[in-house]
Amino acid sequence: MNRTVLIIGLGLIGGSLALGLKRNADVSIIGFDADIHTVRTAKRIGVIDEMAIHTKDAAELADVIVFATPVNETIRLMDEMSNWQLKNDVIVTDTGSTKKEIMKAAEKLRELGITFIGGHPMAGSHKSGVEAARSHLFENAYYMLTPFPNENKKEAKILSDLLEVTKAKIVQVNAEEHDHMTAVVSHFPHLVAASLVHQLAGENERFPFTRQLAAGGFRDLTRIASANPIMWRDITVQNRQELSNQLQVWTNEMINLQNLLLHADEKEIESYFSTAKQIRDDLPITAQGAMFTVYDLYIDVPDYAGVIAEVIGYLAKDNISITNLRIVETREDIFGILVISFQTMDDRARGVQCIANNTTFETYIS
Ligand SMILES: NC(=O)c1ccc[n+]([C@@H]2O[C@H](COP(=O)([O-])OP(=O)(O)OC[C@H]3O[C@@H](n4cnc5c(N)ncnc54)[C@H](O)[C@@H]3O)[C@@H](O)[C@H]2O)c1
């Protein structure tokens, strides 16, 4: 059955969803973005089938409407939507990283008989914008749907069936559960990462050399502090209460840790680390988590001229694309001098094989 999907917001997520859905030949995508250059680019590079000039007009034609805009914008647009003429059986959804406030805004649509099912594909990238869109972005990633409890079962099934082609793992939860769980595993770690970077900045005056040492573990732990500040401002504002609760839990944990530092013996301190290690090591690694994943590979390369070009050359020859490359100067808590980041787990696995085929360098995945 042919379906028309209108995607509003053609950035990384909206663009990737468009490309993912276009794998189904029966789906045609109309795209709209507040930035006309983005819409034109999306059409030119084949992300969308048709450009929408006015959302209101395009919305009339759509079987499914997806808001892939920043969360605050989505709420504003949902408010405007009550004045649009929509198909009777239209399904409206979004991709926002928070769900409680979005579902609150959806109450108004529900009163008008418009089906709204919240959505959150839990995948991302270090890039944003339509040119970063990839058809495989959601493969193996959890894709949360938040219908109103005990409502829209049929429509949720239609939406899940539509999304199946993206190869995401679709799960249904309620908005409160969603915001709590994502606060724990995604939103709150962003606050911690940002706070650690602020703490480092405070060192600048007395020990400016500290930042030179802030490689390895510090960089890994704070990587997400480099995410888009506007997006994280909106997420933080919308999930303020859950984040405040998490901060309290964290504060309690820090007090516990301080007591441990001041009073515990070696055995207890070791146990604190070994319990954390055990829990961390047991986390699932085959699926993408709530935070966007980069697939790092540590390579223990010897120090001779041209060694990095050599490694990159082997990867290029096997057509394995990489997203980042860095040399680690402080290696206290990691193995390997060269760190190469890949976009997918498959690419990294191919990278390991390629390096093993061409060199004797040891590789390590943390
Ligand atoms: N990037 C991630 O890691 C990630 C992961 C999951 C969900 N999300 C969510 O997906 C949504 C989009 O994120 P993104 O990473 O694609 O951002 P992005 O910045 O790459 O793209 C957002 C797009 O929305 C457009 N836009 C802004 N206001 C608009 C409006 N009023 N009308 C039409 N278009 C408008 C922008 O021009 C831009 O092209 C956000 O709600 C975000 O919370 C992001």
mmCIF file of C-alpha atoms and ligand atoms in Angstrom:
data_model
loop_
_atom_site.group_PDB
_atom_site.id
_atom_site.type_symbol
_atom_site.label_atom_id
_atom_site.label_comp_id
_atom_site.label_asym_id
_atom_site.label_seq_id
_atom_site.Cartn_x
_atom_site.Cartn_y
_atom_site.Cartn_z
ATOM 1 C CA MET A 1 0.000 0.000 0.000
ATOM 2 C CA ASN A 2 1.410 3.404 -0.995
ATOM 3 C CA ARG A 3 1.991 5.812 1.861
ATOM 4 C CA THR A 4 3.015 9.427 1.917
ATOM 5 C CA VAL A 5 5.190 10.470 4.831
ATOM 6 C CA LEU A 6 5.793 14.142 5.558
ATOM 7 C CA ILE A 7 8.993 14.775 7.498
ATOM 8 C CA ILE A 8 9.302 18.194 9.086
ATOM 9 C CA GLY A 9 12.924 18.996 9.980
ATOM 10 C CA LEU A 10 15.467 17.477 7.609
ATOM 11 C CA GLY A 11 18.553 17.344 9.820
ATOM 12 C CA LEU A 12 20.514 14.293 10.835
ATOM 13 C CA ILE A 13 17.508 12.469 12.280
ATOM 14 C CA GLY A 14 14.771 13.584 9.842
ATOM 15 C CA GLY A 15 17.100 12.992 6.875
ATOM 16 C CA SER A 16 18.189 9.560 8.134
ATOM 17 C CA LEU A 17 14.582 8.572 8.754
ATOM 18 C CA ALA A 18 13.669 9.672 5.231
ATOM 19 C CA LEU A 19 16.479 7.576 3.763
ATOM 20 C CA GLY A 20 15.626 4.615 5.986
ATOM 21 C CA LEU A 21 11.917 4.713 5.061
ATOM 22 C CA LYS A 22 12.719 5.109 1.367
ATOM 23 C CA ARG A 23 14.083 1.557 1.417
ATOM 24 C CA ASN A 24 10.403 0.673 1.137
ATOM 25 C CA ALA A 25 9.443 1.387 -2.467
ATOM 26 C CA ASP A 26 5.817 1.959 -1.458
ATOM 27 C CA VAL A 27 6.698 4.950 0.711
ATOM 28 C CA SER A 28 7.118 8.421 -0.724
ATOM 29 C CA ILE A 29 8.665 11.184 1.339
ATOM 30 C CA ILE A 30 7.732 14.838 1.287
ATOM 31 C CA GLY A 31 10.197 16.961 3.211
ATOM 32 C CA PHE A 32 9.998 20.365 4.846
ATOM 33 C CA ASP A 33 12.593 22.364 6.720
ATOM 34 C CA ALA A 34 12.583 25.918 8.038
ATOM 35 C CA ASP A 35 15.840 26.365 6.129
ATOM 36 C CA ILE A 36 15.102 26.376 2.381
ATOM 37 C CA HIS A 37 18.723 25.419 1.527
ATOM 38 C CA THR A 38 18.307 22.278 3.600
ATOM 39 C CA VAL A 39 15.139 21.305 1.706
ATOM 40 C CA ARG A 40 16.843 21.895 -1.628
ATOM 41 C CA THR A 41 19.898 19.893 -0.562
ATOM 42 C CA ALA A 42 17.652 17.081 0.688
ATOM 43 C CA LYS A 43 15.970 16.884 -2.716
ATOM 44 C CA ARG A 44 19.223 17.181 -4.646
ATOM 45 C CA ILE A 45 20.993 14.373 -2.766
ATOM 46 C CA GLY A 46 17.927 12.134 -2.885
ATOM 47 C CA VAL A 47 16.959 12.217 0.791
ATOM 48 C CA ILE A 48 13.374 13.207 -0.043
ATOM 49 C CA ASP A 49 11.124 12.628 -3.053
ATOM 50 C CA GLU A 50 9.353 15.967 -2.952
ATOM 51 C CA MET A 51 9.912 19.361 -1.382
ATOM 52 C CA ALA A 52 7.162 21.006 0.630
ATOM 53 C CA ILE A 53 6.974 24.761 0.417
ATOM 54 C CA HIS A 54 4.276 25.120 3.096
ATOM 55 C CA THR A 55 3.882 22.498 5.830
ATOM 56 C CA LYS A 56 0.141 23.087 6.021
ATOM 57 C CA ASP A 57 -0.391 22.136 2.343
ATOM 58 C CA ALA A 58 1.917 19.133 2.474
ATOM 59 C CA ALA A 59 0.275 17.930 5.693
ATOM 60 C CA GLU A 60 -3.066 17.532 3.886
ATOM 61 C CA LEU A 61 -1.510 14.862 1.645
ATOM 62 C CA ALA A 62 0.282 12.908 4.341
ATOM 63 C CA ASP A 63 -0.631 9.534 5.859
ATOM 64 C CA VAL A 64 2.097 9.957 8.452
ATOM 65 C CA ILE A 65 3.656 13.195 9.703
ATOM 66 C CA VAL A 66 6.976 13.150 11.551
ATOM 67 C CA PHE A 67 8.361 16.100 13.478
ATOM 68 C CA ALA A 68 12.148 15.781 13.468
ATOM 69 C CA THR A 69 12.721 19.296 14.757
ATOM 70 C CA PRO A 70 14.342 20.424 18.035
ATOM 71 C CA VAL A 71 11.949 19.509 20.861
ATOM 72 C CA ASN A 72 10.863 23.059 21.740
ATOM 73 C CA GLU A 73 10.092 23.738 18.064
ATOM 74 C CA THR A 74 8.114 20.486 17.860
ATOM 75 C CA ILE A 75 5.831 21.623 20.673
ATOM 76 C CA ARG A 76 5.265 24.949 18.958
ATOM 77 C CA LEU A 77 4.482 23.240 15.642
ATOM 78 C CA MET A 78 2.107 20.769 17.312
ATOM 79 C CA ASP A 79 0.206 23.759 18.616
ATOM 80 C CA GLU A 80 -0.018 25.215 15.088
ATOM 81 C CA MET A 81 -1.134 21.873 13.750
ATOM 82 C CA SER A 82 -4.603 22.201 15.233
ATOM 83 C CA ASN A 83 -5.323 24.640 12.375
ATOM 84 C CA TRP A 84 -4.199 22.260 9.635
ATOM 85 C CA GLN A 85 -6.552 20.154 7.493
ATOM 86 C CA LEU A 86 -5.354 16.580 7.930
ATOM 87 C CA LYS A 87 -6.446 13.181 6.639
ATOM 88 C CA ASN A 88 -8.855 11.495 9.041
ATOM 89 C CA ASP A 89 -6.574 8.548 9.684
ATOM 90 C CA VAL A 90 -3.297 10.477 9.752
ATOM 91 C CA ILE A 91 -0.715 9.352 12.303
ATOM 92 C CA VAL A 92 1.481 12.090 13.748
ATOM 93 C CA THR A 93 4.748 11.279 15.504
ATOM 94 C CA ASP A 94 8.052 12.930 16.452
ATOM 95 C CA THR A 95 11.680 11.973 17.065
ATOM 96 C CA GLY A 96 12.401 14.148 20.112
ATOM 97 C CA SER A 97 14.720 13.005 22.870
ATOM 98 C CA THR A 98 12.161 13.859 25.579
ATOM 99 C CA LYS A 99 8.599 12.626 25.719
ATOM 100 C CA LYS A 100 6.595 13.898 28.735
ATOM 101 C CA GLU A 101 6.260 17.488 27.535
ATOM 102 C CA ILE A 102 5.649 16.346 23.956
ATOM 103 C CA MET A 103 2.834 14.022 25.084
ATOM 104 C CA LYS A 104 1.383 16.883 27.139
ATOM 105 C CA ALA A 105 1.326 19.027 23.989
ATOM 106 C CA ALA A 106 -0.286 16.102 22.147
ATOM 107 C CA GLU A 107 -3.351 16.246 24.453
ATOM 108 C CA LYS A 108 -4.667 19.110 22.355
ATOM 109 C CA LEU A 109 -4.329 17.067 19.141
ATOM 110 C CA ARG A 110 -5.981 14.100 20.801
ATOM 111 C CA GLU A 111 -8.982 16.281 21.708
ATOM 112 C CA LEU A 112 -9.280 17.079 17.996
ATOM 113 C CA GLY A 113 -9.271 13.354 17.154
ATOM 114 C CA ILE A 114 -5.737 13.414 15.709
ATOM 115 C CA THR A 115 -3.637 10.349 16.534
ATOM 116 C CA PHE A 116 -0.285 11.257 18.055
ATOM 117 C CA ILE A 117 2.285 8.638 18.993
ATOM 118 C CA GLY A 118 5.532 9.949 20.457
ATOM 119 C CA GLY A 119 8.761 8.537 19.053
ATOM 120 C CA HIS A 120 12.461 8.584 19.870
ATOM 121 C CA PRO A 121 15.007 6.790 17.732
ATOM 122 C CA MET A 122 17.963 6.286 20.057
ATOM 123 C CA ALA A 123 20.746 6.783 17.593
ATOM 124 C CA GLY A 124 22.798 9.734 16.539
ATOM 125 C CA SER A 125 26.150 10.793 15.264
ATOM 126 C CA HIS A 126 28.860 13.327 15.973
ATOM 127 C CA LYS A 127 27.518 15.261 12.979
ATOM 128 C CA SER A 128 24.262 17.093 12.363
ATOM 129 C CA GLY A 129 22.387 18.382 9.332
ATOM 130 C CA VAL A 130 20.973 16.716 6.246
ATOM 131 C CA GLU A 131 24.349 15.944 4.703
ATOM 132 C CA ALA A 132 25.164 13.736 7.702
ATOM 133 C CA ALA A 133 21.966 11.687 7.184
ATOM 134 C CA ARG A 134 22.486 7.954 6.674
ATOM 135 C CA SER A 135 19.963 5.266 5.755
ATOM 136 C CA HIS A 136 21.517 2.836 8.255
ATOM 137 C CA LEU A 137 21.547 5.227 11.235
ATOM 138 C CA PHE A 138 18.783 3.413 13.113
ATOM 139 C CA GLU A 139 19.879 -0.158 12.429
ATOM 140 C CA ASN A 140 19.946 -2.113 15.716
ATOM 141 C CA ALA A 141 19.109 1.042 17.676
ATOM 142 C CA TYR A 142 16.193 1.123 20.089
ATOM 143 C CA TYR A 143 13.320 3.185 18.733
ATOM 144 C CA MET A 144 10.947 4.105 21.559
ATOM 145 C CA LEU A 145 7.282 4.727 20.820
ATOM 146 C CA THR A 146 5.105 6.383 23.449
ATOM 147 C CA PRO A 147 1.403 6.125 22.554
ATOM 148 C CA PHE A 148 -1.145 7.376 25.094
ATOM 149 C CA PRO A 149 -1.603 4.446 27.545
ATOM 150 C CA ASN A 150 -4.218 1.909 26.365
ATOM 151 C CA GLU A 151 -4.966 3.909 23.220
ATOM 152 C CA ASN A 152 -4.123 3.766 19.500
ATOM 153 C CA LYS A 153 -3.053 0.110 19.502
ATOM 154 C CA LYS A 154 -3.942 -0.243 15.827
ATOM 155 C CA GLU A 155 -2.134 2.979 14.832
ATOM 156 C CA ALA A 156 0.938 2.059 16.907
ATOM 157 C CA LYS A 157 1.092 -1.220 14.980
ATOM 158 C CA ILE A 158 0.817 0.648 11.647
ATOM 159 C CA LEU A 159 3.625 3.000 12.704
ATOM 160 C CA SER A 160 5.830 0.130 13.946
ATOM 161 C CA ASP A 161 5.279 -1.726 10.664
ATOM 162 C CA LEU A 162 6.233 1.393 8.719
ATOM 163 C CA LEU A 163 9.418 1.863 10.773
ATOM 164 C CA GLU A 164 10.457 -1.787 10.560
ATOM 165 C CA VAL A 165 12.348 -1.173 7.329
ATOM 166 C CA THR A 166 14.846 1.028 9.221
ATOM 167 C CA LYS A 167 15.862 -2.147 11.130
ATOM 168 C CA ALA A 168 15.466 -0.337 14.447
ATOM 169 C CA LYS A 169 14.319 -2.283 17.506
ATOM 170 C CA ILE A 170 10.920 -0.811 18.212
ATOM 171 C CA VAL A 171 9.691 -0.814 21.808
ATOM 172 C CA GLN A 172 6.690 0.822 23.460
ATOM 173 C CA VAL A 173 6.985 2.551 26.825
ATOM 174 C CA ASN A 174 5.054 5.323 28.484
ATOM 175 C CA ALA A 175 6.373 8.876 28.393
ATOM 176 C CA GLU A 176 7.242 8.982 32.117
ATOM 177 C CA GLU A 177 9.242 5.749 31.908
ATOM 178 C CA HIS A 178 10.957 7.051 28.796
ATOM 179 C CA ASP A 179 12.036 10.323 30.385
ATOM 180 C CA HIS A 180 13.209 8.577 33.551
ATOM 181 C CA MET A 181 15.255 5.928 31.725
ATOM 182 C CA THR A 182 16.802 8.352 29.239
ATOM 183 C CA ALA A 183 17.622 10.742 32.099
ATOM 184 C CA VAL A 184 19.624 7.942 33.760
ATOM 185 C CA VAL A 185 21.510 6.641 30.727
ATOM 186 C CA SER A 186 21.709 9.684 28.463
ATOM 187 C CA HIS A 187 20.609 13.090 29.711
ATOM 188 C CA PHE A 188 22.246 13.017 33.143
ATOM 189 C CA PRO A 189 25.599 11.714 31.840
ATOM 190 C CA HIS A 190 25.627 14.796 29.574
ATOM 191 C CA LEU A 191 25.408 17.003 32.666
ATOM 192 C CA VAL A 192 28.193 15.058 34.361
ATOM 193 C CA ALA A 193 30.396 15.307 31.246
ATOM 194 C CA ALA A 194 29.802 19.059 31.021
ATOM 195 C CA SER A 195 30.521 19.488 34.745
ATOM 196 C CA LEU A 196 33.822 17.575 34.507
ATOM 197 C CA VAL A 197 34.918 19.850 31.661
ATOM 198 C CA HIS A 198 34.001 22.903 33.767
ATOM 199 C CA GLN A 199 35.988 21.405 36.623
ATOM 200 C CA LEU A 200 39.003 21.064 34.298
ATOM 201 C CA ALA A 201 38.603 24.679 33.165
ATOM 202 C CA GLY A 202 38.858 25.709 36.833
ATOM 203 C CA GLU A 203 42.389 24.212 36.859
ATOM 204 C CA ASN A 204 43.552 26.597 34.167
ATOM 205 C CA GLU A 205 44.837 29.332 36.423
ATOM 206 C CA ARG A 206 46.997 27.335 38.783
ATOM 207 C CA PHE A 207 47.897 24.279 36.688
ATOM 208 C CA PRO A 208 47.475 25.145 33.003
ATOM 209 C CA PHE A 209 49.441 22.066 31.980
ATOM 210 C CA THR A 210 46.598 19.844 33.293
ATOM 211 C CA ARG A 211 44.649 20.249 30.070
ATOM 212 C CA GLN A 212 47.568 18.816 28.094
ATOM 213 C CA LEU A 213 47.236 15.664 30.181
ATOM 214 C CA ALA A 214 43.490 15.476 29.691
ATOM 215 C CA ALA A 215 43.595 12.807 27.030
ATOM 216 C CA GLY A 216 42.703 9.114 27.231
ATOM 217 C CA GLY A 217 40.119 8.437 29.910
ATOM 218 C CA PHE A 218 39.170 12.077 30.380
ATOM 219 C CA ARG A 219 38.457 12.522 26.679
ATOM 220 C CA ASP A 220 36.457 9.285 26.513
ATOM 221 C CA LEU A 221 34.427 10.197 29.567
ATOM 222 C CA THR A 222 33.671 13.725 28.373
ATOM 223 C CA ARG A 223 33.224 13.099 24.633
ATOM 224 C CA ILE A 224 29.508 13.882 24.891
ATOM 225 C CA ALA A 225 30.257 17.349 26.288
ATOM 226 C CA SER A 226 31.017 18.282 22.646
ATOM 227 C CA ALA A 227 27.402 17.616 21.590
ATOM 228 C CA ASN A 228 25.145 20.364 20.224
ATOM 229 C CA PRO A 229 24.512 22.866 23.111
ATOM 230 C CA ILE A 230 21.141 24.001 21.733
ATOM 231 C CA MET A 231 19.799 20.460 21.568
ATOM 232 C CA TRP A 232 21.035 19.725 25.085
ATOM 233 C CA ARG A 233 19.618 22.994 26.405
ATOM 234 C CA ASP A 234 16.173 21.955 25.149
ATOM 235 C CA ILE A 235 16.443 18.396 26.459
ATOM 236 C CA THR A 236 17.594 19.648 29.865
ATOM 237 C CA VAL A 237 14.771 22.177 30.092
ATOM 238 C CA GLN A 238 12.155 19.599 29.106
ATOM 239 C CA ASN A 239 13.437 16.903 31.454
ATOM 240 C CA ARG A 240 14.343 19.230 34.316
ATOM 241 C CA GLN A 241 12.533 17.336 37.082
ATOM 242 C CA GLU A 242 13.954 13.902 36.231
ATOM 243 C CA LEU A 243 17.398 15.458 35.939
ATOM 244 C CA SER A 244 17.060 17.133 39.275
ATOM 245 C CA ASN A 245 16.078 13.751 40.801
ATOM 246 C CA GLN A 246 19.103 12.144 39.174
ATOM 247 C CA LEU A 247 21.334 14.901 40.525
ATOM 248 C CA GLN A 248 20.091 14.075 44.023
ATOM 249 C CA VAL A 249 20.853 10.368 43.495
ATOM 250 C CA TRP A 250 24.313 11.325 42.180
ATOM 251 C CA THR A 251 24.926 13.649 45.140
ATOM 252 C CA ASN A 252 24.051 10.811 47.535
ATOM 253 C CA GLU A 253 26.435 8.551 45.651
ATOM 254 C CA MET A 254 29.197 11.194 45.871
ATOM 255 C CA ILE A 255 28.678 11.512 49.632
ATOM 256 C CA ASN A 256 28.911 7.737 49.851
ATOM 257 C CA LEU A 257 32.117 7.900 47.807
ATOM 258 C CA GLN A 258 33.560 10.612 50.007
ATOM 259 C CA ASN A 259 32.938 8.466 53.090
ATOM 260 C CA LEU A 260 34.630 5.604 51.332
ATOM 261 C CA LEU A 261 37.632 7.802 50.533
ATOM 262 C CA LEU A 262 37.984 9.062 54.052
ATOM 263 C CA HIS A 263 37.178 5.952 56.041
ATOM 264 C CA ALA A 264 37.250 2.757 53.990
ATOM 265 C CA ASP A 265 40.095 0.284 53.896
ATOM 266 C CA GLU A 266 41.813 -0.899 50.716
ATOM 267 C CA LYS A 267 39.552 -3.910 50.366
ATOM 268 C CA GLU A 268 36.388 -1.812 50.395
ATOM 269 C CA ILE A 269 37.837 0.646 47.885
ATOM 270 C CA GLU A 270 38.863 -2.171 45.576
ATOM 271 C CA SER A 271 35.386 -3.630 45.891
ATOM 272 C CA TYR A 272 33.850 -0.294 44.816
ATOM 273 C CA PHE A 273 35.872 -0.400 41.588
ATOM 274 C CA SER A 274 35.444 -4.105 40.947
ATOM 275 C CA THR A 275 31.660 -3.918 41.365
ATOM 276 C CA ALA A 276 31.535 -0.992 38.921
ATOM 277 C CA LYS A 277 33.789 -2.874 36.497
ATOM 278 C CA GLN A 278 31.591 -5.957 36.666
ATOM 279 C CA ILE A 279 28.401 -3.966 36.014
ATOM 280 C CA ARG A 280 30.040 -1.962 33.205
ATOM 281 C CA ASP A 281 31.530 -5.076 31.571
ATOM 282 C CA ASP A 282 28.118 -6.750 31.620
ATOM 283 C CA LEU A 283 26.380 -3.922 29.747
ATOM 284 C CA PRO A 284 25.060 -5.048 26.369
ATOM 285 C CA ILE A 285 27.388 -4.066 23.543
ATOM 286 C CA THR A 286 25.588 -5.457 20.535
ATOM 287 C CA ALA A 287 22.859 -2.815 20.465
ATOM 288 C CA GLN A 288 23.221 0.936 20.199
ATOM 289 C CA GLY A 289 22.491 2.631 23.493
ATOM 290 C CA ALA A 290 20.746 5.847 24.317
ATOM 291 C CA MET A 291 23.852 7.895 23.739
ATOM 292 C CA PHE A 292 25.229 8.013 20.283
ATOM 293 C CA THR A 293 27.940 5.493 19.846
ATOM 294 C CA VAL A 294 31.288 5.801 18.174
ATOM 295 C CA TYR A 295 33.064 2.570 17.574
ATOM 296 C CA ASP A 296 36.651 3.176 18.691
ATOM 297 C CA LEU A 297 39.545 0.910 17.947
ATOM 298 C CA TYR A 298 42.818 1.267 19.858
ATOM 299 C CA ILE A 299 45.895 0.251 17.908
ATOM 300 C CA ASP A 300 49.327 -0.234 19.427
ATOM 301 C CA VAL A 301 51.483 1.146 16.632
ATOM 302 C CA PRO A 302 55.272 1.392 16.907
ATOM 303 C CA ASP A 303 56.899 4.803 16.499
ATOM 304 C CA TYR A 304 58.287 5.102 12.982
ATOM 305 C CA ALA A 305 57.738 7.710 10.283
ATOM 306 C CA GLY A 306 54.634 7.129 8.182
ATOM 307 C CA VAL A 307 53.063 4.487 10.408
ATOM 308 C CA ILE A 308 49.739 6.312 10.685
ATOM 309 C CA ALA A 309 49.494 6.886 6.937
ATOM 310 C CA GLU A 310 50.272 3.196 6.507
ATOM 311 C CA VAL A 311 47.376 2.082 8.747
ATOM 312 C CA ILE A 312 44.955 4.510 7.129
ATOM 313 C CA GLY A 313 46.126 3.328 3.718
ATOM 314 C CA TYR A 314 45.264 -0.311 4.526
ATOM 315 C CA LEU A 315 41.791 0.735 5.679
ATOM 316 C CA ALA A 316 41.257 2.903 2.606
ATOM 317 C CA LYS A 317 42.354 0.065 0.318
ATOM 318 C CA ASP A 318 39.661 -2.153 1.867
ATOM 319 C CA ASN A 319 37.159 0.698 1.479
ATOM 320 C CA ILE A 320 36.531 1.000 5.232
ATOM 321 C CA SER A 321 35.447 4.506 6.155
ATOM 322 C CA ILE A 322 36.549 6.103 9.406
ATOM 323 C CA THR A 323 35.017 9.046 11.251
ATOM 324 C CA ASN A 324 37.907 10.154 13.424
ATOM 325 C CA LEU A 325 41.521 9.555 14.189
ATOM 326 C CA ARG A 326 43.663 10.610 17.100
ATOM 327 C CA ILE A 327 46.966 9.948 18.731
ATOM 328 C CA VAL A 328 46.832 9.447 22.457
ATOM 329 C CA GLU A 329 49.633 11.032 24.383
ATOM 330 C CA THR A 330 48.476 10.145 27.874
ATOM 331 C CA ARG A 331 47.958 6.418 27.907
ATOM 332 C CA GLU A 332 47.759 5.713 31.587
ATOM 333 C CA ASP A 333 44.432 3.948 31.467
ATOM 334 C CA ILE A 334 44.222 2.766 27.899
ATOM 335 C CA PHE A 335 46.026 0.513 25.502
ATOM 336 C CA GLY A 336 47.248 1.775 22.132
ATOM 337 C CA ILE A 337 48.679 4.930 20.699
ATOM 338 C CA LEU A 338 46.397 5.365 17.728
ATOM 339 C CA VAL A 339 42.634 5.533 18.131
ATOM 340 C CA ILE A 340 40.444 5.235 15.052
ATOM 341 C CA SER A 341 36.692 5.757 15.247
ATOM 342 C CA PHE A 342 34.281 3.989 12.920
ATOM 343 C CA GLN A 343 30.636 4.746 12.232
ATOM 344 C CA THR A 344 29.356 1.189 12.634
ATOM 345 C CA MET A 345 30.307 -1.896 14.582
ATOM 346 C CA ASP A 346 30.648 -3.782 11.275
ATOM 347 C CA ASP A 347 33.155 -1.235 9.955
ATOM 348 C CA ARG A 348 35.206 -1.608 13.138
ATOM 349 C CA ALA A 349 35.163 -5.410 12.864
ATOM 350 C CA ARG A 350 36.361 -5.120 9.266
ATOM 351 C CA GLY A 351 39.017 -2.653 10.473
ATOM 352 C CA VAL A 352 40.326 -5.181 13.032
ATOM 353 C CA GLN A 353 40.513 -7.843 10.333
ATOM 354 C CA CYS A 354 42.202 -5.495 7.870
ATOM 355 C CA ILE A 355 44.883 -4.491 10.394
ATOM 356 C CA ALA A 356 45.464 -8.134 11.334
ATOM 357 C CA ASN A 357 45.831 -9.057 7.639
ATOM 358 C CA ASN A 358 48.342 -6.329 6.896
ATOM 359 C CA THR A 359 50.340 -5.725 10.086
ATOM 360 C CA THR A 360 51.449 -7.292 13.362
ATOM 361 C CA PHE A 361 49.986 -4.393 15.403
ATOM 362 C CA GLU A 362 47.794 -5.347 18.315
ATOM 363 C CA THR A 363 44.285 -3.913 18.430
ATOM 364 C CA TYR A 364 41.980 -3.425 21.375
ATOM 365 C CA ILE A 365 38.302 -2.519 21.812
ATOM 366 C CA SER A 366 37.451 -0.870 25.139
HETATM 367 N N1 LIG B 1 21.160 14.065 17.120
HETATM 368 C C1 LIG B 1 20.852 13.091 17.943
HETATM 369 O O1 LIG B 1 21.730 12.421 18.500
HETATM 370 C C2 LIG B 1 19.405 12.757 18.209
HETATM 371 C C3 LIG B 1 19.080 11.431 18.559
HETATM 372 C C4 LIG B 1 17.729 11.113 18.745
HETATM 373 C C5 LIG B 1 16.749 12.101 18.654
HETATM 374 N N2 LIG B 1 17.110 13.379 18.352
HETATM 375 C C6 LIG B 1 16.034 14.378 18.258
HETATM 376 O O2 LIG B 1 15.697 14.536 16.891
HETATM 377 C C7 LIG B 1 15.347 15.910 16.644
HETATM 378 C C8 LIG B 1 16.202 16.451 15.511
HETATM 379 O O3 LIG B 1 17.573 16.352 15.869
HETATM 380 P P1 LIG B 1 18.736 16.411 14.756
HETATM 381 O O4 LIG B 1 19.944 15.820 15.413
HETATM 382 O O5 LIG B 1 18.264 15.867 13.471
HETATM 383 O O6 LIG B 1 18.957 17.971 14.644
HETATM 384 P P2 LIG B 1 19.548 18.798 13.387
HETATM 385 O O7 LIG B 1 20.016 20.078 13.962
HETATM 386 O O8 LIG B 1 20.496 17.973 12.585
HETATM 387 O O9 LIG B 1 18.240 19.068 12.496
HETATM 388 C C9 LIG B 1 17.118 19.788 12.899
HETATM 389 C C10 LIG B 1 16.482 20.366 11.659
HETATM 390 O O10 LIG B 1 15.227 20.958 12.025
HETATM 391 C C11 LIG B 1 15.099 22.159 11.281
HETATM 392 N N3 LIG B 1 14.121 23.035 11.926
HETATM 393 C C12 LIG B 1 14.286 23.752 13.061
HETATM 394 N N4 LIG B 1 13.131 24.408 13.345
HETATM 395 C C13 LIG B 1 12.240 24.077 12.373
HETATM 396 C C14 LIG B 1 10.888 24.413 12.091
HETATM 397 N N5 LIG B 1 10.210 25.238 12.882
HETATM 398 N N6 LIG B 1 10.299 23.888 11.004
HETATM 399 C C15 LIG B 1 10.971 23.053 10.184
HETATM 400 N N7 LIG B 1 12.249 22.701 10.372
HETATM 401 C C16 LIG B 1 12.877 23.193 11.471
HETATM 402 C C17 LIG B 1 16.500 22.723 11.210
HETATM 403 O O11 LIG B 1 16.630 23.664 10.148
HETATM 404 C C18 LIG B 1 17.324 21.455 10.994
HETATM 405 O O12 LIG B 1 17.490 21.175 9.615
HETATM 406 C C19 LIG B 1 15.500 16.632 17.978
HETATM 407 O O13 LIG B 1 14.234 16.697 18.594
HETATM 408 C C20 LIG B 1 16.403 15.742 18.797
HETATM 409 O O14 LIG B 1 16.080 15.826 20.181
HETATM 410 C C21 LIG B 1 18.408 13.732 18.096
#
